[in-house]
Coordinates of C-alpha atoms and ligand atoms in Angstrom, one line a residue:
Chain A
M1 CA 82.7 83.5 49.0
G2 CA 84.4 86.9 49.2
Q3 CA 83.3 87.2 52.9
K4 CA 85.0 83.8 53.6
N5 CA 88.3 84.9 52.3
N6 CA 88.3 88.1 54.3
K7 CA 87.7 86.1 57.4
K8 CA 90.7 84.0 56.8
M9 CA 92.8 87.0 56.2
E10 CA 91.8 88.5 59.3
T11 CA 92.5 85.6 61.4
L12 CA 96.0 85.5 59.9
K13 CA 96.6 89.2 60.7
L14 CA 95.4 88.5 64.3
K15 CA 98.0 85.8 64.8
D16 CA 100.8 88.0 63.5
N17 CA 99.7 90.8 65.6
S18 CA 99.4 88.7 69.0
A19 CA 103.0 87.6 68.5
Y20 CA 104.0 91.3 68.2
R21 CA 102.0 92.2 71.0
T22 CA 103.4 89.7 73.5
S23 CA 106.8 90.8 72.7
K24 CA 105.8 94.5 73.1
D25 CA 104.2 93.4 76.3
K26 CA 107.4 92.0 77.7
V27 CA 109.5 95.0 76.6
F28 CA 106.9 97.2 78.5
L29 CA 107.0 95.0 81.5
V30 CA 110.7 95.2 81.8
G31 CA 110.6 98.9 81.2
V32 CA 108.0 99.1 84.3
I33 CA 110.2 97.0 86.4
I34 CA 113.3 99.1 85.8
V35 CA 111.5 102.4 86.2
S36 CA 110.0 101.2 89.6
I37 CA 113.2 100.1 90.8
I38 CA 114.7 103.6 90.0
T39 CA 111.9 105.1 91.8
I40 CA 111.7 102.8 94.9
S41 CA 115.4 102.5 95.6
P42 CA 116.0 106.0 97.1
I43 CA 113.2 105.3 99.7
V44 CA 114.5 102.0 100.6
L45 CA 118.1 103.3 100.8
I46 CA 117.1 106.1 102.9
I47 CA 114.9 103.9 105.4
G48 CA 117.6 101.3 105.4
K49 CA 120.2 103.9 106.2
L50 CA 118.2 105.6 109.0
V51 CA 117.3 102.1 110.7
W52 CA 120.7 100.8 110.3
E53 CA 122.5 104.0 111.8
G54 CA 119.7 105.1 114.1
I55 CA 117.9 102.2 115.7
G56 CA 120.7 101.6 118.4
Q57 CA 120.1 105.0 119.7
I58 CA 116.5 104.6 120.1
N59 CA 115.7 103.5 123.8
F60 CA 113.3 104.8 126.4
S61 CA 115.4 107.8 127.4
F62 CA 115.3 108.9 123.9
F63 CA 111.5 109.5 124.3
T64 CA 111.9 110.9 127.9
E65 CA 115.0 113.0 128.3
T66 CA 116.3 116.2 126.9
T67 CA 119.3 116.4 124.7
P68 CA 122.6 115.8 126.3
S69 CA 125.4 118.3 126.7
T70 CA 128.4 118.0 124.2
F71 CA 130.4 117.1 127.2
E72 CA 128.1 114.1 128.0
A73 CA 128.0 113.0 124.4
M74 CA 131.7 113.2 124.0
T75 CA 132.5 111.0 127.0
A76 CA 129.9 108.6 125.9
V77 CA 131.5 108.5 122.3
A78 CA 134.8 108.1 123.9
N79 CA 133.9 105.1 126.0
N80 CA 131.9 103.6 122.8
E81 CA 128.7 103.8 124.8
V82 CA 125.3 104.8 123.6
I83 CA 124.9 108.6 123.9
P84 CA 122.7 109.4 127.0
G85 CA 119.5 111.6 127.1
G86 CA 116.9 112.1 124.4
I87 CA 115.2 114.4 122.4
V88 CA 112.2 115.0 124.4
N89 CA 112.4 118.7 124.2
G90 CA 112.5 118.3 120.4
I91 CA 109.4 116.0 120.3
L92 CA 107.3 118.0 122.6
G93 CA 108.5 121.3 120.9
T94 CA 107.4 120.0 117.4
L95 CA 104.2 119.0 118.8
L96 CA 103.5 122.4 120.5
I97 CA 104.6 124.1 117.3
V98 CA 102.8 122.0 114.9
G99 CA 99.6 121.8 117.0
L100 CA 99.5 125.6 117.4
A101 CA 99.9 125.9 113.5
S102 CA 97.2 123.5 112.9
V103 CA 95.0 125.5 115.3
I104 CA 95.5 128.6 113.4
A105 CA 95.5 126.9 110.0
I106 CA 92.8 124.4 110.0
P107 CA 89.6 126.8 110.7
I108 CA 91.1 129.5 108.4
G109 CA 91.9 127.0 105.6
I110 CA 88.6 125.2 105.9
L111 CA 86.7 128.6 105.8
V112 CA 88.4 129.6 102.8
G113 CA 88.1 126.5 101.0
L114 CA 84.4 126.4 101.7
F115 CA 84.2 130.0 100.3
L116 CA 85.9 129.0 97.2
Y117 CA 83.7 126.1 96.8
E118 CA 80.7 128.3 97.2
N119 CA 81.8 130.8 94.7
Q120 CA 83.3 128.8 92.1
Q121 CA 82.8 131.2 89.2
S122 CA 83.4 134.5 91.1
R123 CA 86.5 136.5 90.3
Y124 CA 87.5 137.3 93.7
A125 CA 87.4 133.6 94.4
G126 CA 89.6 133.1 91.4
L127 CA 91.9 135.6 92.6
I128 CA 92.1 134.1 96.1
R129 CA 92.7 130.7 94.6
S130 CA 95.7 131.9 92.6
L131 CA 96.9 133.6 95.6
S132 CA 96.7 130.5 97.6
D133 CA 98.6 128.7 94.7
I134 CA 101.4 131.5 94.8
L135 CA 101.6 131.0 98.6
Q136 CA 102.3 127.3 98.0
G137 CA 105.2 128.2 96.0
V138 CA 106.7 130.5 98.5
P139 CA 110.0 129.2 99.8
S140 CA 109.5 128.2 103.5
I141 CA 112.7 130.2 104.5
V142 CA 111.0 133.4 103.1
L143 CA 107.8 132.5 105.3
G144 CA 110.2 132.0 108.3
L145 CA 111.5 135.5 107.5
I146 CA 108.1 137.1 107.3
A147 CA 107.0 135.5 110.6
Y148 CA 110.2 136.7 112.2
L149 CA 109.4 140.2 111.0
W150 CA 105.7 140.1 112.3
V151 CA 105.8 138.0 115.2
V152 CA 109.5 137.8 116.6
K153 CA 110.0 141.5 116.0
N154 CA 106.5 143.2 116.6
I155 CA 104.3 140.8 118.7
V156 CA 106.3 138.6 121.0
H157 CA 109.4 140.7 120.8
G158 CA 111.6 137.4 121.1
Y159 CA 111.9 133.9 119.5
S160 CA 109.0 132.0 120.1
A161 CA 106.9 128.8 119.2
L162 CA 104.1 131.2 118.3
A163 CA 106.4 132.7 115.5
G164 CA 107.2 129.2 114.2
S165 CA 103.8 128.2 114.3
V166 CA 102.7 131.3 112.1
A167 CA 105.2 130.5 109.6
L168 CA 104.2 126.7 109.5
A169 CA 100.5 127.7 109.5
I170 CA 101.0 129.9 106.3
M171 CA 102.5 126.7 104.8
M172 CA 99.8 124.7 105.6
L173 CA 97.0 127.0 104.5
P174 CA 97.1 126.2 100.6
L175 CA 97.2 122.6 101.1
I176 CA 94.1 122.8 103.4
I177 CA 92.4 125.2 101.2
R178 CA 93.0 123.2 98.2
S179 CA 91.8 119.9 99.8
T180 CA 88.7 121.4 101.5
E181 CA 87.6 122.7 98.0
E182 CA 88.3 119.4 96.2
T183 CA 86.5 117.6 98.9
M184 CA 83.5 119.6 98.6
K185 CA 83.6 119.5 94.9
M186 CA 83.4 115.7 95.0
I187 CA 80.2 115.5 97.4
P188 CA 77.1 115.1 95.1
E189 CA 75.0 118.2 94.5
T190 CA 72.0 116.0 95.2
L191 CA 73.1 115.7 98.9
K192 CA 72.9 119.2 99.4
E193 CA 69.7 119.6 97.5
A194 CA 68.3 116.9 99.8
A195 CA 69.0 118.8 102.8
L196 CA 67.9 122.1 101.4
A197 CA 64.7 120.5 100.3
L198 CA 64.0 119.8 103.9
G199 CA 64.2 123.5 104.8
V200 CA 67.6 123.2 106.3
P201 CA 69.2 126.8 106.4
Y202 CA 72.3 127.0 104.1
Y203 CA 74.9 127.5 107.0
K204 CA 73.3 124.4 108.5
V205 CA 73.7 122.4 105.4
I206 CA 77.3 123.2 105.2
A207 CA 77.9 122.4 108.9
R208 CA 75.9 119.3 109.2
V209 CA 75.7 117.8 105.9
L210 CA 78.6 118.8 103.8
I211 CA 81.3 118.9 106.3
P212 CA 80.4 115.5 107.9
S213 CA 80.1 113.9 104.4
G214 CA 83.4 115.2 103.4
F215 CA 85.1 114.6 106.8
S216 CA 87.5 112.0 105.5
G217 CA 88.8 114.2 102.6
L218 CA 89.1 117.0 105.2
A219 CA 91.0 114.7 107.5
T220 CA 93.4 113.7 104.8
G221 CA 94.1 117.1 103.7
I222 CA 94.9 118.2 107.3
L223 CA 97.2 115.1 108.0
L224 CA 99.0 115.5 104.6
S225 CA 99.5 119.2 105.4
V226 CA 100.9 118.3 109.0
S227 CA 103.2 115.9 107.5
R228 CA 104.5 118.4 105.1
I229 CA 105.5 120.9 107.7
L230 CA 106.8 118.4 110.4
G231 CA 110.1 118.4 108.8
E232 CA 110.5 122.1 108.1
T233 CA 113.7 123.5 109.6
A234 CA 114.6 126.7 108.0
P235 CA 111.7 128.7 109.2
L236 CA 112.0 127.4 112.6
M237 CA 115.8 128.6 112.8
L238 CA 114.4 132.2 112.4
T239 CA 111.5 132.0 114.6
T240 CA 111.7 129.2 117.5
L241 CA 115.4 129.1 117.8
G242 CA 115.6 126.1 119.8
N243 CA 115.8 125.2 123.5
P244 CA 117.6 122.6 125.7
M245 CA 114.8 122.3 128.0
V246 CA 111.0 121.2 127.5
N247 CA 109.1 124.2 127.0
W248 CA 105.3 124.7 126.8
D249 CA 105.2 128.4 126.8
I250 CA 104.2 129.7 123.3
T251 CA 106.1 132.9 123.7
A252 CA 109.4 131.4 124.7
P253 CA 112.2 129.8 122.5
T254 CA 111.3 126.2 121.6
S255 CA 113.0 123.2 120.2
A256 CA 111.8 121.0 117.5
V257 CA 113.0 117.6 116.0
P258 CA 114.3 119.2 112.9
L259 CA 116.1 122.0 114.6
L260 CA 117.7 119.3 116.8
I261 CA 118.8 117.3 113.9
W262 CA 120.7 120.5 112.6
N263 CA 122.1 121.1 115.8
F264 CA 123.5 117.4 116.1
Y265 CA 124.9 117.9 112.6
N266 CA 126.9 120.7 113.9
D267 CA 128.4 118.9 116.7
P268 CA 130.7 115.9 115.8
N269 CA 130.0 114.3 119.1
M270 CA 126.1 113.8 118.4
L271 CA 126.6 112.3 115.0
S272 CA 124.6 109.1 115.9
L273 CA 121.8 111.2 117.4
I274 CA 121.4 112.7 113.8
W275 CA 120.2 109.2 112.6
S276 CA 117.9 108.3 115.3
S277 CA 116.2 111.7 115.3
S278 CA 115.9 111.4 111.6
L279 CA 114.5 107.9 111.7
F280 CA 112.0 109.2 114.4
L281 CA 110.9 112.1 112.2
M282 CA 110.6 110.0 109.1
G283 CA 108.6 107.2 111.1
F284 CA 106.2 110.1 112.3
V285 CA 105.6 111.6 108.7
L286 CA 105.2 108.0 107.3
T287 CA 102.7 106.9 109.9
L288 CA 100.7 110.0 109.1
N289 CA 101.0 109.5 105.5
I290 CA 99.7 106.0 105.9
I291 CA 96.8 107.0 108.2
S292 CA 95.8 109.5 105.6
K293 CA 95.9 106.9 102.9
R294 CA 93.8 104.6 105.0
I295 CA 91.3 107.2 105.5
V296 CA 91.0 107.9 101.6
A297 CA 90.8 104.1 101.0
K298 CA 87.8 104.2 103.4
I299 CA 85.5 106.3 101.4
Chain B
M1 CA 44.4 129.8 75.3
N2 CA 43.1 128.0 78.5
K3 CA 44.7 124.6 78.4
N4 CA 43.7 124.0 81.8
I5 CA 41.0 121.7 83.4
D6 CA 38.3 123.6 85.3
I7 CA 39.4 125.9 87.8
L8 CA 39.6 123.9 91.1
E9 CA 38.3 125.1 94.5
N10 CA 41.0 125.7 97.0
P11 CA 43.6 123.9 95.1
A12 CA 47.0 122.7 97.0
L13 CA 48.9 124.6 94.4
K14 CA 48.3 127.2 91.8
L15 CA 50.9 128.0 89.0
E16 CA 50.3 131.3 87.1
N17 CA 52.0 132.3 83.8
L18 CA 55.2 130.5 84.9
Y19 CA 58.3 131.1 82.9
I20 CA 61.5 129.7 83.7
A21 CA 65.0 130.1 81.9
Y22 CA 68.5 128.7 82.5
G23 CA 70.9 131.4 81.9
K24 CA 70.4 134.8 80.0
T25 CA 69.2 133.5 76.9
D26 CA 65.5 133.9 75.9
K27 CA 65.2 130.3 75.5
Y28 CA 62.7 129.2 78.2
A29 CA 62.8 125.7 79.6
V30 CA 59.1 126.2 80.9
R31 CA 56.9 128.6 79.0
D32 CA 53.7 130.2 80.3
V33 CA 52.4 127.3 82.4
S34 CA 49.5 127.9 84.4
A35 CA 47.7 125.2 86.3
T36 CA 46.1 124.4 89.5
I37 CA 46.8 121.2 91.3
K38 CA 44.3 119.3 93.5
K39 CA 44.7 118.5 97.0
N40 CA 45.0 114.7 98.0
A41 CA 45.4 113.6 94.5
I42 CA 48.4 112.4 92.5
T43 CA 49.2 114.9 89.5
A44 CA 51.5 113.3 87.1
I45 CA 53.7 115.4 84.7
M46 CA 54.8 113.7 81.6
G47 CA 56.6 114.4 78.6
P48 CA 59.6 113.7 76.5
S49 CA 63.3 114.2 77.9
G50 CA 64.2 117.7 78.1
C51 CA 60.6 119.2 78.1
G52 CA 61.1 120.9 81.3
K53 CA 59.3 118.6 83.8
S54 CA 62.1 118.8 86.3
T55 CA 62.5 122.5 86.0
L56 CA 58.7 122.9 86.5
L57 CA 58.9 120.8 89.6
R58 CA 61.9 122.5 91.2
A59 CA 60.3 125.8 90.8
I60 CA 57.6 124.7 93.4
N61 CA 59.9 124.5 96.3
R62 CA 62.0 127.2 95.1
M63 CA 65.0 125.0 94.5
H64 CA 66.1 127.1 91.6
Q65 CA 67.0 130.1 93.8
L66 CA 70.0 128.2 94.7
Y67 CA 71.5 128.9 91.2
P68 CA 71.6 132.5 90.5
D69 CA 71.5 131.9 86.6
V70 CA 67.9 130.2 86.8
K71 CA 65.2 133.1 86.0
T72 CA 61.7 132.4 87.2
Q73 CA 58.8 134.7 86.3
G74 CA 55.1 134.2 87.4
N75 CA 53.6 133.1 90.3
I76 CA 53.1 130.0 92.5
Y77 CA 50.7 129.8 95.2
L78 CA 50.8 127.1 98.0
N79 CA 47.2 127.2 99.8
E80 CA 46.7 130.7 98.1
K81 CA 49.8 131.9 99.5
D82 CA 52.4 133.4 97.0
I83 CA 55.4 131.1 97.7
T84 CA 57.7 134.0 97.3
K85 CA 56.4 135.9 100.3
M86 CA 57.2 132.9 102.5
S87 CA 60.6 132.3 103.7
A88 CA 62.3 129.3 101.4
I89 CA 62.9 127.4 104.6
H90 CA 59.3 127.6 105.8
L91 CA 58.1 126.9 102.2
R92 CA 60.4 123.8 102.0
R93 CA 59.1 122.4 105.2
K94 CA 55.5 122.4 103.7
I95 CA 56.7 120.9 100.4
G96 CA 58.8 117.8 100.7
M97 CA 60.8 116.4 97.7
V98 CA 62.1 113.1 96.7
F99 CA 64.7 113.0 93.9
Q100 CA 65.5 110.8 90.9
R101 CA 68.3 109.0 92.6
P102 CA 67.8 108.0 96.1
N103 CA 70.1 110.3 98.1
P104 CA 70.0 109.2 101.9
F105 CA 72.5 111.2 103.8
P106 CA 75.6 108.7 103.9
T107 CA 76.8 109.7 107.0
M108 CA 73.5 109.0 108.9
S109 CA 71.8 105.9 110.3
I110 CA 68.5 104.9 109.0
Y111 CA 66.9 106.3 112.0
D112 CA 68.7 109.7 111.7
N113 CA 67.8 109.6 108.0
V114 CA 64.0 109.7 108.8
V115 CA 64.2 112.6 111.3
A116 CA 67.0 114.4 109.2
G117 CA 64.5 117.2 108.6
Y118 CA 64.4 117.9 112.5
K119 CA 68.0 116.9 113.2
L120 CA 69.5 119.2 110.5
N121 CA 67.1 122.0 111.5
G122 CA 68.2 121.6 115.2
I123 CA 64.5 121.0 116.3
R124 CA 64.6 119.4 119.6
M125 CA 62.0 116.9 120.7
K126 CA 61.8 114.1 123.3
K127 CA 63.3 110.9 122.4
N128 CA 59.9 109.0 122.5
E129 CA 58.4 111.5 120.2
R130 CA 61.2 111.1 117.8
D131 CA 60.7 107.4 118.0
A132 CA 57.2 107.6 117.1
I133 CA 57.9 109.8 114.1
V134 CA 60.6 107.2 112.8
E135 CA 58.0 104.3 113.4
Q136 CA 55.2 105.9 112.0
S137 CA 57.1 107.5 108.9
L138 CA 58.7 104.0 108.2
I139 CA 55.4 102.2 108.5
S140 CA 53.7 104.4 106.1
V141 CA 56.3 103.9 103.5
G142 CA 56.5 100.0 104.2
L143 CA 59.8 99.8 105.3
W144 CA 59.4 99.3 109.0
N145 CA 59.4 95.7 108.9
E146 CA 62.3 95.5 106.9
V147 CA 64.5 97.8 108.9
K148 CA 63.2 97.8 112.4
D149 CA 65.9 95.8 113.6
S150 CA 68.7 97.7 111.9
L151 CA 67.7 101.4 112.5
R152 CA 71.2 102.2 113.6
K153 CA 72.8 100.9 110.4
K154 CA 73.8 103.4 107.7
G155 CA 70.9 104.4 105.1
T156 CA 73.2 103.6 102.3
F157 CA 73.4 100.0 103.2
L158 CA 69.9 99.7 102.0
S159 CA 68.8 98.5 98.4
G160 CA 68.0 101.2 96.0
G161 CA 64.3 100.8 96.3
Q162 CA 64.7 100.7 100.2
Q163 CA 66.7 103.8 100.0
Q164 CA 64.0 105.5 97.8
R165 CA 61.3 104.6 100.2
L166 CA 63.6 105.9 103.1
C167 CA 63.9 109.1 101.2
I168 CA 60.1 109.4 101.1
A169 CA 59.9 108.5 104.7
R170 CA 62.3 111.3 105.3
A171 CA 60.0 113.8 103.2
I172 CA 56.9 112.6 105.1
A173 CA 58.4 112.8 108.5
F174 CA 58.1 116.4 108.2
K175 CA 54.5 116.3 107.5
P176 CA 54.6 118.4 104.6
D177 CA 51.4 119.4 102.7
V178 CA 52.8 118.5 99.3
I179 CA 55.5 116.1 98.1
L180 CA 57.2 116.5 94.8
L181 CA 58.8 113.5 93.2
D182 CA 61.1 113.7 90.3
E183 CA 61.2 110.3 88.5
P184 CA 61.4 108.6 91.8
T185 CA 61.4 105.2 90.4
S186 CA 63.6 105.4 87.4
A187 CA 66.5 104.0 89.1
L188 CA 64.5 101.1 90.6
D189 CA 63.6 97.8 89.3
P190 CA 60.0 96.6 88.6
I191 CA 59.3 95.1 92.1
A192 CA 60.6 98.4 93.9
T193 CA 58.7 100.2 91.5
S194 CA 55.5 98.9 92.2
K195 CA 56.0 99.1 96.0
V196 CA 56.8 102.8 95.4
E197 CA 53.7 103.1 93.4
D198 CA 51.4 101.3 95.8
L199 CA 52.9 103.8 98.5
L200 CA 52.1 106.8 96.8
V201 CA 48.5 105.7 96.2
Q202 CA 48.4 105.2 99.8
L203 CA 49.9 108.6 100.8
K204 CA 47.7 110.5 98.7
K205 CA 44.9 110.4 101.3
D206 CA 47.2 112.6 103.6
Y207 CA 49.3 114.3 101.0
T208 CA 49.0 116.4 97.7
I209 CA 51.4 114.5 95.3
V210 CA 53.2 115.8 92.4
L211 CA 55.0 113.2 90.4
V212 CA 57.3 113.7 87.4
T213 CA 57.5 110.5 85.2
H214 CA 58.8 109.3 82.1
N215 CA 56.7 106.4 82.3
M216 CA 53.3 106.8 80.8
S217 CA 52.0 103.6 82.1
Q218 CA 52.9 104.7 85.5
A219 CA 51.0 107.8 85.0
A220 CA 48.1 105.9 84.0
R221 CA 48.4 103.4 86.8
I222 CA 48.5 105.8 89.7
S223 CA 47.8 109.3 88.8
D224 CA 44.5 111.2 89.1
Y225 CA 45.5 114.2 86.9
S226 CA 48.0 114.5 84.2
M227 CA 50.1 117.1 82.6
F228 CA 51.6 116.6 79.3
M229 CA 54.5 119.0 78.5
Y230 CA 56.3 119.6 75.2
L231 CA 59.4 121.9 74.8
G232 CA 58.5 123.9 77.9
D233 CA 54.9 124.3 77.1
L234 CA 52.1 122.6 79.0
V235 CA 50.2 121.1 76.2
E236 CA 47.7 119.3 78.0
Y237 CA 46.3 119.0 81.5
G238 CA 43.3 117.0 82.7
K239 CA 42.0 113.9 84.4
T240 CA 44.3 111.3 83.6
K241 CA 41.6 108.8 82.3
M242 CA 40.2 111.4 80.0
M243 CA 43.9 112.2 78.7
F244 CA 44.5 108.6 78.1
T245 CA 41.4 107.8 76.5
N246 CA 40.7 110.9 74.6
P247 CA 43.6 113.3 74.3
R248 CA 42.4 116.7 73.1
D249 CA 45.8 117.7 71.5
K250 CA 47.4 116.1 68.8
K251 CA 50.7 116.1 70.3
T252 CA 49.5 114.5 73.4
E253 CA 48.0 111.6 71.2
E254 CA 51.0 111.2 69.4
Y255 CA 53.1 110.9 72.6
L256 CA 50.9 108.6 74.3
T257 CA 50.7 106.3 71.4
G258 CA 54.3 106.1 71.3
K259 CA 55.1 108.2 68.1
F260 CA 57.8 110.1 69.9
G261 CA 59.4 110.6 73.4
Ligands
LIG301 N1 71.2 123.3 85.0 C1 70.7 123.6 83.7 N2 71.4 124.5 82.9 C2 71.0 124.8 81.7 N3 70.1 124.3 81.2 C3 69.5 123.2 81.6 C4 69.7 122.9 83.1 N4 68.8 121.8 83.5 C5 67.8 121.8 82.5 N5 68.2 122.5 81.3 C6 67.7 122.7 80.2 O1 66.3 122.9 80.4 C7 65.3 122.2 79.7 C8 64.4 121.5 80.5 O2 65.2 120.5 81.5 P1 64.4 119.6 82.5 O3 65.6 119.0 83.3 O4 63.5 120.4 83.1 O5 63.8 118.4 81.5 P2 63.1 117.2 81.9 O6 61.6 117.2 81.4 O7 63.1 117.0 83.5 O8 63.9 116.0 81.3 P3 64.3 114.6 81.7 O9 63.2 113.6 81.6 O10 65.4 114.1 80.7 O11 64.5 114.6 83.1 C9 66.2 121.3 78.9 O12 66.3 121.7 77.6 C10 67.6 121.3 79.4 O13 68.5 121.3 78.4
LIG302 MG1 64.2 115.6 84.8

């Protein structure tokens, strides 16, 4: 008898509860929608604005010709035409600087990351880990100054792509170090043991089992670090300076897309090029991000 | 106290006063274990969870040396040679290991998994030699007919039981003297389990097999010798038949009759 009564009470309570829950769910849902709109709107507005203002300027010559002179731009604007020329010096300069930065940062970053993974507990590793975290917080302009002092003043004796690459490589390092360590930690210990149990020397286990197994993680970390530095402007102002011509000499001043955007901003005749260059840069970064997401999804 | 069966003539493995501890504590996971392990036989290591079976097994191919916290004392001899006097790399090529969970290399094809020992060590050989090793190893684990048309597929596409047999193939492709298996069937269904068991019985004519198992009936079915461990001690060691019909130690009897475990 007592039990029966209890049961009735419970079902009654449950009904009450469910009504309360549905209303709570609704409030929650509305909240989620509002918050997501707030989060999404900036990105939608940014991309919308870039496409709206910039797409007209993007044509074949945009990717094949160097930046126009102020005079050419002024004439075009006065005649209500599309500004001639393009940003190929910036695009190739960015590729050169970022490529060189990757060549410097990727091997060092992966090696340090592997070291941290191998020496989880050691105090020295802890020190390096904290230093790497601190490095991540150093303002990029400061890294630009450092690269200026090291490379521009003392090594190349002039503004150069190399100097910019050093600054950007320092920015990439903490990201690659972290992602390498985290990726390695995700690889099951049993895989390592399986290889060691076959009598494989430790360094070969790292090179032939751990790195291939963690390849997608490493690639993602690298892509994200590249997309992180693609838009860096401040350090490049102090190191690569800019160049109206296409330049492949790593010891000479070199242009880059974000530098061009800054230049365009300072030249009232080139305003519409700001938008097309920004659209290009944004598209580049977005593509890298999407590729790296894809890689992650594939694991 | 000699808990051991009669000292065997040239044993495959000889363990001598083995003590193993994790960390600095004096709590030994394996305490004073001495035993000789017969060639071309299956020796099962049984005992309740946490009694030190895996710890003992992993001492035999010096897996513990990867972890500086693990302290090992005592001696182990492989074919009368002190294993600490050999290079770990050489030793592990002589002593294959199969783990509890199948762990084929996820980046490698079935084919490459079988010859992983050669590939990862950078041992070069002719393609037809390698093909022969792959075929032979897969035949001996009974996997050849199942996978011969998909050797280029990733090893991780196989079922759990097939993966485990692939891992055994990987271990025997290297022609070791001894194969250590740590609960190789605990992640498998009964059919896959019986396939692996049949395989082990087949393999013992060429290899010395040491098998850790939770499963008493498995030990009874396929092993020639059995060890019973309890809280790090080797309580009893003898012919499997003898132990199951007439255990000498009270603890063994209680375990075998299911009083604990
Ligand atoms: N990595 C480790 N660090 C610290 N202690 C450990 C570690 N591995 C095992 N131990 C301890 O050593 C003892 C023996 O463990 P072991 O793994 O050898 O047991 P087992 O007999 O294989 O058990 P199971 O049947 O559950 O696999 C246990 O008390 C366990 O807690
Ligand atoms: Mg175990």
